Amino acid sequence: YVQDSYAKPTESAPSANSAWSNPYVEIRRANILLSRVDQVPGLSEASANHWKGVAKFFRAQQYFKLVTTFGDCVWVDAEVDIDDSEALNQPRTDRVTVMKNVCTDLQFAAENCRYTTNNTVNNMAAYALLSRVALFEAAWQKYHANNSAEATYFYGVAKSAASEIIKSGNYSIHND
């Protein structure tokens, strides 16, 4: 099927994009939890670290989405006030720094989230995401940025995270 007429594409880029703004809504939520979880009365350190791990898991997931879509993005790791114009107008952070921070967040989540078999974030989910994120970035650094030093770093992180899942003995390969 061929159209009889040609539709000229839009010439101006939109001033807002939900693929950019929506992840920051979730990142803000995670940062709020991280800044306030220690204020919960009677919460043990292990429980607080579990919930910090859950928040860092989701924050890392959103940053991974931003980096895969846009590359460099603004790294925000604290609760930002809506009136803080300096924090709201930061320049983008280079992708290597963002992805290393993502790996650090996921490593914290993997070390502090409890292992449960119900449908919730646990340490094995954090290791799985860490392995995926690091493998993605390693391949990007190797084949797009031609940066073999960073690629080696991220491949090592991916290998280590995957190894933790294998060593756990919680999962096996199906024979079929």
PDB file of C-alpha atoms in Angstrom:
ATOM      1  CA  TYR A   1       0.000   0.000   0.000  1.00  0.00           C
ATOM      2  CA  VAL A   2       1.402   3.378  -0.970  1.00  0.00           C
ATOM      3  CA  GLN A   3      -0.119   6.684   0.068  1.00  0.00           C
ATOM      4  CA  ASP A   4      -0.938   9.247  -2.600  1.00  0.00           C
ATOM      5  CA  SER A   5       0.328  12.136  -0.503  1.00  0.00           C
ATOM      6  CA  TYR A   6       3.396  12.817   1.590  1.00  0.00           C
ATOM      7  CA  ALA A   7       2.962  13.982   5.171  1.00  0.00           C
ATOM      8  CA  LYS A   8       5.828  16.198   6.233  1.00  0.00           C
ATOM      9  CA  PRO A   9       7.186  15.212   9.679  1.00  0.00           C
ATOM     10  CA  THR A  10       7.092  17.672  12.549  1.00  0.00           C
ATOM     11  CA  GLU A  11       9.918  20.153  12.517  1.00  0.00           C
ATOM     12  CA  SER A  12      10.040  21.025  16.191  1.00  0.00           C
ATOM     13  CA  ALA A  13      10.851  18.773  19.094  1.00  0.00           C
ATOM     14  CA  PRO A  14       8.330  18.700  21.929  1.00  0.00           C
ATOM     15  CA  SER A  15       9.282  20.673  25.022  1.00  0.00           C
ATOM     16  CA  ALA A  16       8.361  17.792  27.327  1.00  0.00           C
ATOM     17  CA  ASN A  17       8.646  14.045  27.030  1.00  0.00           C
ATOM     18  CA  SER A  18       7.091  11.526  29.410  1.00  0.00           C
ATOM     19  CA  ALA A  19       9.942   9.085  28.700  1.00  0.00           C
ATOM     20  CA  TRP A  20      12.194  11.674  30.364  1.00  0.00           C
ATOM     21  CA  SER A  21       9.913  12.981  33.112  1.00  0.00           C
ATOM     22  CA  ASN A  22       8.116   9.828  34.315  1.00  0.00           C
ATOM     23  CA  PRO A  23      11.264   8.028  35.515  1.00  0.00           C
ATOM     24  CA  TYR A  24      12.170  11.104  37.558  1.00  0.00           C
ATOM     25  CA  VAL A  25       8.804  10.896  39.333  1.00  0.00           C
ATOM     26  CA  GLU A  26       9.714   7.375  40.468  1.00  0.00           C
ATOM     27  CA  ILE A  27      13.290   8.402  41.292  1.00  0.00           C
ATOM     28  CA  ARG A  28      11.923  11.176  43.496  1.00  0.00           C
ATOM     29  CA  ARG A  29       9.700   8.678  45.307  1.00  0.00           C
ATOM     30  CA  ALA A  30      12.686   6.411  45.930  1.00  0.00           C
ATOM     31  CA  ASN A  31      14.774   9.337  47.172  1.00  0.00           C
ATOM     32  CA  ILE A  32      12.021  10.382  49.570  1.00  0.00           C
ATOM     33  CA  LEU A  33      11.892   6.865  51.015  1.00  0.00           C
ATOM     34  CA  LEU A  34      15.684   6.809  51.333  1.00  0.00           C
ATOM     35  CA  SER A  35      15.782  10.141  53.140  1.00  0.00           C
ATOM     36  CA  ARG A  36      12.970   9.301  55.548  1.00  0.00           C
ATOM     37  CA  VAL A  37      13.183   5.573  56.324  1.00  0.00           C
ATOM     38  CA  ASP A  38      15.554   6.110  59.258  1.00  0.00           C
ATOM     39  CA  GLN A  39      12.914   8.301  60.920  1.00  0.00           C
ATOM     40  CA  VAL A  40      10.462   5.388  61.294  1.00  0.00           C
ATOM     41  CA  PRO A  41      10.217   4.628  65.010  1.00  0.00           C
ATOM     42  CA  GLY A  42      11.077   1.078  66.076  1.00  0.00           C
ATOM     43  CA  LEU A  43      12.375  -0.023  62.672  1.00  0.00           C
ATOM     44  CA  SER A  44      15.407  -2.284  63.025  1.00  0.00           C
ATOM     45  CA  GLU A  45      18.565  -1.554  61.063  1.00  0.00           C
ATOM     46  CA  ALA A  46      18.099  -4.736  59.004  1.00  0.00           C
ATOM     47  CA  SER A  47      14.533  -3.747  58.103  1.00  0.00           C
ATOM     48  CA  ALA A  48      15.581  -0.191  57.290  1.00  0.00           C
ATOM     49  CA  ASN A  49      18.341  -1.508  55.030  1.00  0.00           C
ATOM     50  CA  HIS A  50      15.866  -3.846  53.339  1.00  0.00           C
ATOM     51  CA  TRP A  51      13.563  -0.937  52.482  1.00  0.00           C
ATOM     52  CA  LYS A  52      16.517   1.201  51.418  1.00  0.00           C
ATOM     53  CA  GLY A  53      17.496  -1.677  49.142  1.00  0.00           C
ATOM     54  CA  VAL A  54      13.995  -1.794  47.656  1.00  0.00           C
ATOM     55  CA  ALA A  55      14.096   1.969  47.025  1.00  0.00           C
ATOM     56  CA  LYS A  56      17.545   1.737  45.448  1.00  0.00           C
ATOM     57  CA  PHE A  57      16.368  -1.174  43.287  1.00  0.00           C
ATOM     58  CA  PHE A  58      13.550   0.907  41.820  1.00  0.00           C
ATOM     59  CA  ARG A  59      15.729   4.009  41.507  1.00  0.00           C
ATOM     60  CA  ALA A  60      18.336   1.970  39.617  1.00  0.00           C
ATOM     61  CA  GLN A  61      15.644   0.493  37.382  1.00  0.00           C
ATOM     62  CA  GLN A  62      14.451   3.982  36.404  1.00  0.00           C
ATOM     63  CA  TYR A  63      17.965   5.251  35.747  1.00  0.00           C
ATOM     64  CA  PHE A  64      18.627   2.201  33.577  1.00  0.00           C
ATOM     65  CA  LYS A  65      15.524   3.117  31.579  1.00  0.00           C
ATOM     66  CA  LEU A  66      16.751   6.718  31.206  1.00  0.00           C
ATOM     67  CA  VAL A  67      20.250   5.702  30.117  1.00  0.00           C
ATOM     68  CA  THR A  68      18.995   3.190  27.557  1.00  0.00           C
ATOM     69  CA  THR A  69      16.725   5.856  26.086  1.00  0.00           C
ATOM     70  CA  PHE A  70      18.772   9.059  26.376  1.00  0.00           C
ATOM     71  CA  GLY A  71      22.357   8.186  27.331  1.00  0.00           C
ATOM     72  CA  ASP A  72      23.592  10.878  29.698  1.00  0.00           C
ATOM     73  CA  CYS A  73      20.964  11.951  32.233  1.00  0.00           C
ATOM     74  CA  VAL A  74      20.737  13.970  35.433  1.00  0.00           C
ATOM     75  CA  TRP A  75      21.752  11.936  38.492  1.00  0.00           C
ATOM     76  CA  VAL A  76      19.692  12.880  41.549  1.00  0.00           C
ATOM     77  CA  ASP A  77      20.340  10.894  44.713  1.00  0.00           C
ATOM     78  CA  ALA A  78      18.644  13.066  47.307  1.00  0.00           C
ATOM     79  CA  GLU A  79      15.172  14.370  47.994  1.00  0.00           C
ATOM     80  CA  VAL A  80      14.789  17.550  45.935  1.00  0.00           C
ATOM     81  CA  ASP A  81      12.539  20.381  46.994  1.00  0.00           C
ATOM     82  CA  ILE A  82      10.336  21.730  44.235  1.00  0.00           C
ATOM     83  CA  ASP A  83      11.671  25.252  44.878  1.00  0.00           C
ATOM     84  CA  ASP A  84      15.358  24.262  44.625  1.00  0.00           C
ATOM     85  CA  SER A  85      16.116  25.675  41.170  1.00  0.00           C
ATOM     86  CA  GLU A  86      19.812  24.745  41.366  1.00  0.00           C
ATOM     87  CA  ALA A  87      18.987  21.066  41.936  1.00  0.00           C
ATOM     88  CA  LEU A  88      16.243  21.121  39.313  1.00  0.00           C
ATOM     89  CA  ASN A  89      18.499  22.588  36.612  1.00  0.00           C
ATOM     90  CA  GLN A  90      21.611  20.444  36.908  1.00  0.00           C
ATOM     91  CA  PRO A  91      23.515  19.474  33.780  1.00  0.00           C
ATOM     92  CA  ARG A  92      23.404  15.861  32.634  1.00  0.00           C
ATOM     93  CA  THR A  93      25.782  13.400  34.251  1.00  0.00           C
ATOM     94  CA  ASP A  94      27.846  11.246  31.912  1.00  0.00           C
ATOM     95  CA  ARG A  95      26.442   7.746  31.377  1.00  0.00           C
ATOM     96  CA  VAL A  96      29.446   5.902  32.871  1.00  0.00           C
ATOM     97  CA  THR A  97      29.013   7.714  36.186  1.00  0.00           C
ATOM     98  CA  VAL A  98      25.245   7.121  36.149  1.00  0.00           C
ATOM     99  CA  MET A  99      25.662   3.424  35.360  1.00  0.00           C
ATOM    100  CA  LYS A 100      28.321   2.952  38.049  1.00  0.00           C
ATOM    101  CA  ASN A 101      25.904   4.580  40.520  1.00  0.00           C
ATOM    102  CA  VAL A 102      23.160   2.242  39.267  1.00  0.00           C
ATOM    103  CA  CYS A 103      25.443  -0.730  39.895  1.00  0.00           C
ATOM    104  CA  THR A 104      26.259   0.577  43.379  1.00  0.00           C
ATOM    105  CA  ASP A 105      22.536   0.934  44.158  1.00  0.00           C
ATOM    106  CA  LEU A 106      21.802  -2.585  42.923  1.00  0.00           C
ATOM    107  CA  GLN A 107      24.759  -4.024  44.846  1.00  0.00           C
ATOM    108  CA  PHE A 108      23.371  -2.422  48.020  1.00  0.00           C
ATOM    109  CA  ALA A 109      19.931  -3.860  47.245  1.00  0.00           C
ATOM    110  CA  ALA A 110      21.407  -7.307  46.616  1.00  0.00           C
ATOM    111  CA  GLU A 111      23.308  -7.258  49.899  1.00  0.00           C
ATOM    112  CA  ASN A 112      20.465  -5.883  52.025  1.00  0.00           C
ATOM    113  CA  CYS A 113      17.126  -7.039  50.608  1.00  0.00           C
ATOM    114  CA  ARG A 114      15.729 -10.146  52.237  1.00  0.00           C
ATOM    115  CA  TYR A 115      15.315 -13.280  50.165  1.00  0.00           C
ATOM    116  CA  THR A 116      11.669 -14.218  49.898  1.00  0.00           C
ATOM    117  CA  THR A 117       9.853 -16.431  47.451  1.00  0.00           C
ATOM    118  CA  ASN A 118       6.738 -14.269  47.226  1.00  0.00           C
ATOM    119  CA  ASN A 119       6.261 -11.642  44.539  1.00  0.00           C
ATOM    120  CA  THR A 120       8.401  -8.842  45.899  1.00  0.00           C
ATOM    121  CA  VAL A 121      11.830  -7.344  45.363  1.00  0.00           C
ATOM    122  CA  ASN A 122      14.443  -9.572  46.931  1.00  0.00           C
ATOM    123  CA  ASN A 123      18.201  -9.960  46.788  1.00  0.00           C
ATOM    124  CA  MET A 124      18.076 -12.365  43.828  1.00  0.00           C
ATOM    125  CA  ALA A 125      15.973  -9.909  41.795  1.00  0.00           C
ATOM    126  CA  ALA A 126      18.572  -7.243  42.579  1.00  0.00           C
ATOM    127  CA  TYR A 127      21.421  -9.509  41.445  1.00  0.00           C
ATOM    128  CA  ALA A 128      19.496 -10.374  38.264  1.00  0.00           C
ATOM    129  CA  LEU A 129      18.897  -6.717  37.409  1.00  0.00           C
ATOM    130  CA  LEU A 130      22.491  -5.873  38.299  1.00  0.00           C
ATOM    131  CA  SER A 131      23.733  -8.551  35.922  1.00  0.00           C
ATOM    132  CA  ARG A 132      21.474  -7.312  33.122  1.00  0.00           C
ATOM    133  CA  VAL A 133      22.335  -3.636  33.632  1.00  0.00           C
ATOM    134  CA  ALA A 134      26.077  -4.289  33.790  1.00  0.00           C
ATOM    135  CA  LEU A 135      26.010  -6.573  30.741  1.00  0.00           C
ATOM    136  CA  PHE A 136      24.111  -3.948  28.751  1.00  0.00           C
ATOM    137  CA  GLU A 137      26.521  -1.196  29.687  1.00  0.00           C
ATOM    138  CA  ALA A 138      29.584  -3.377  29.109  1.00  0.00           C
ATOM    139  CA  ALA A 139      28.452  -4.156  25.576  1.00  0.00           C
ATOM    140  CA  TRP A 140      27.615  -0.492  24.949  1.00  0.00           C
ATOM    141  CA  GLN A 141      31.014   0.643  26.194  1.00  0.00           C
ATOM    142  CA  LYS A 142      32.792  -1.990  24.107  1.00  0.00           C
ATOM    143  CA  TYR A 143      30.917  -1.656  20.833  1.00  0.00           C
ATOM    144  CA  HIS A 144      29.683   1.946  20.805  1.00  0.00           C
ATOM    145  CA  ALA A 145      32.127   3.935  22.920  1.00  0.00           C
ATOM    146  CA  ASN A 146      35.184   1.749  22.133  1.00  0.00           C
ATOM    147  CA  ASN A 147      36.087   1.980  25.814  1.00  0.00           C
ATOM    148  CA  SER A 148      37.530  -1.409  26.679  1.00  0.00           C
ATOM    149  CA  ALA A 149      38.528  -0.416  30.230  1.00  0.00           C
ATOM    150  CA  GLU A 150      34.940   0.473  31.207  1.00  0.00           C
ATOM    151  CA  ALA A 151      33.625  -2.539  29.281  1.00  0.00           C
ATOM    152  CA  THR A 152      35.913  -4.830  31.300  1.00  0.00           C
ATOM    153  CA  TYR A 153      34.693  -3.248  34.540  1.00  0.00           C
ATOM    154  CA  PHE A 154      31.015  -3.727  33.683  1.00  0.00           C
ATOM    155  CA  TYR A 155      31.556  -7.270  32.349  1.00  0.00           C
ATOM    156  CA  GLY A 156      33.167  -8.115  35.691  1.00  0.00           C
ATOM    157  CA  VAL A 157      30.179  -6.710  37.591  1.00  0.00           C
ATOM    158  CA  ALA A 158      27.762  -8.694  35.399  1.00  0.00           C
ATOM    159  CA  LYS A 159      29.740 -11.902  35.882  1.00  0.00           C
ATOM    160  CA  SER A 160      29.929 -11.447  39.652  1.00  0.00           C
ATOM    161  CA  ALA A 161      26.184 -10.735  39.981  1.00  0.00           C
ATOM    162  CA  ALA A 162      25.231 -13.725  37.838  1.00  0.00           C
ATOM    163  CA  SER A 163      27.610 -15.888  39.850  1.00  0.00           C
ATOM    164  CA  GLU A 164      25.809 -14.916  43.078  1.00  0.00           C
ATOM    165  CA  ILE A 165      22.504 -16.117  41.619  1.00  0.00           C
ATOM    166  CA  ILE A 166      24.049 -19.404  40.516  1.00  0.00           C
ATOM    167  CA  LYS A 167      25.788 -19.928  43.874  1.00  0.00           C
ATOM    168  CA  SER A 168      22.533 -19.337  45.757  1.00  0.00           C
ATOM    169  CA  GLY A 169      21.164 -22.661  44.553  1.00  0.00           C
ATOM    170  CA  ASN A 170      17.655 -21.180  44.422  1.00  0.00           C
ATOM    171  CA  TYR A 171      17.335 -21.669  40.682  1.00  0.00           C
ATOM    172  CA  SER A 172      18.218 -24.333  38.170  1.00  0.00           C
ATOM    173  CA  ILE A 173      18.061 -24.845  34.440  1.00  0.00           C
ATOM    174  CA  HIS A 174      15.089 -26.914  33.343  1.00  0.00           C
ATOM    175  CA  ASN A 175      15.908 -30.125  31.463  1.00  0.00           C
ATOM    176  CA  ASP A 176      13.206 -29.574  28.843  1.00  0.00           C
TER     177      ASP A 176
END
